[in-house]
Phi, psi and omega in degrees: 000311180294330178301313182289326178296312183287332174295323176293318180294328180297333179292343177263006178074024179290126182301136176089342182294332182291344180300332184288353176275351182269126178298319181300317181293310182294322182292317179293318178297320178296317180298315180296316180297317180294323178296316180296315179298318182298314181291316182292309182291329181300318180297316179296318183296318180298316179295321180295317180294324177295318180296329183255018175058034176270060187244160181290131173287161181300133182279162178295118184296337179286336180264315183240104182295346179254017185297328181298321182293337187263001179296134178089004178279130179301147178241193184063025180295349175300337176300321179299312182298316184293313180296318181291343177269313188289318184299310178298325179292323177293327182281319191247351183269165174272104188283354175269358181280127185299325182288321176297317179296318179299318182292319180294316179297316180299317180297312183292322182293308181290328174298318177295317179300314178292325179297316178299318179298314180296322180296318178297321179297323182283319191255336188236296185225135181293344179280344177074201180295147177298136184306326182297326180289322177295318179297321178294321178295319177293319179296322179298319178295314179302319179295317180296315180295314181300316180291324178296315179294332178283313192264338183288130178289346180278349182265099181222165176225164168241109186288138177284136179227126180273139174230157178247123179279177184295327180275014176067021172262142184270145177222139179266126175235161184244162174303147187296329182231143174299138182225161172276137183204152181260016184289153175224169184261130175262121181291150176068013180243134185295301175272084201260031176254124176246125179262125175296327177297325180295343178285348186237034181298333181291346181272002176065233185290348179268001186294326180294314178297319179296321178297318179290323177297317177296322177300316179298321178296318178299315180299315180298316179296317182297316180299315181293317184293311184289322179297317178289326177297317177296321179297320178290328181287341181279084181217355179225157180299122177079356186295297186291319181296317180293312178300318183293322179300321179292315179299318181295322177298317178298318179293325178296321177295316179296321179294322181294313181292332178287336182266353183255115187295329178289312181291320180295325176292318180296322182272357180058050175235163182293146178264129184242096181301136177089349184284358177296336178292339175297326179296319177301310182295314185293322178288328172296318180294318179296318177300320178295320179293318179294319176296322177296326178297337177305326181252342185265348177294153184298134351280130188295137173265348179203147174252147181285332182065185178293337177304320180272314188293321178294319179294320180301309180299320180295319180297315180297317182294312182296320178300313181299322180291318182298318182269011175059042179234030182296334179284352174271351183299324176301333176277307183298316182258039184303319180295317177299319180298315179298320179298315182293315180297321181298323179291317179296316179295315180300316180295317180296317180294320179297318179294320178297321178292322180298326179294334179263005180074024181235160179258094180261144171218138176280311176256164175296320175213161173223146001302165194298333181295336178290336180296334186274352181241016176278125181283151178303134179081003182282332180279148176302143184293339182271004177280137174256108183265121182281330181231085187267069179218141358283163183279339178253193181245123178274151173294147182301321180295324179293317179298315182299310183294322179292325174293322175300316182298317178299318180296320177299315181298314183289324177294319177297320178297322179296320178291323181294337179298343177297333182248334181272105180217000000 
């Protein structure tokens, strides 16, 4: 809203109004505003939840050895993150931009889905919403985003094409007109554009439709996978919020270079017109996450719940798809990936052991971050643990910070892929 107001004022030559046309100015202002809202609103929200008994029930001591200490902590803190993200974007973002609209809709939808789950846990059943309903809600968003990117005329790219001049120096040039395309970026590869449509050349004139259908399926899978990965990572004070803030910063950098024709040309990546508004949204989101950490750092005064974790994963997934960097998600979201794989491996090993009448486990606990806080002797003596490490119990803060460090390393590696090919 303010963007359009100051753009109108700039037409009258009012000093300073032109600043609102700069992405750097609006993004930094948005980040600061979201951080302030998050800290201010967070204090009010925590008190409100305490007054209305919206607090965490005591956790299972066999899963969380510090669960007794966390009894009575307010949950649904994802509301803080969502409000602190959406309000600055409505004030400072370009609301006619298709990417900004997609991000706001994705945030509100998954936030609502997680809110319903958290509400059921508080008021009706500790198990919350049935998993199938959450998966359907995530799939619906992925389908909506995929179809929008396919059908919207505002979603276009200018593909990078390398040419060699007479003096043997390379120069990056772009297609003369922005076009709709299903290409994505393959990390560590020099000619790094992969077209989903190119996978279906044998279908002749139907290859374009097949490529877009496959693209929509990929988007749906990515949204579901990353959203659930973030949900699994949300198990320790400051864990998911800290990791996500780092991931979002990496995506903001990738979105900025993709939206800048000079930088995208220098880095030989596709130019995505209009994606600069993603930087506004992502820095607002990062500010909200950092502000949330003010209360979520150990010992947590509030938990984000599924309201926050589902929205976080969805935002990261949709952003990566928009800037055609979904194949970088295994690097950027390495921690989320490990959490998801650990659950799948643990479940598979347990089923294999059950068939032999034995209690097998690959990790001491899953998701994998739980393995690091299991105290000696806490597991049943008849369990056969295939990977019994670490042998002791780490402090929760140590596990959280070490996961942050891993995320920083992997996010930096994802950014470096722009040059390492």
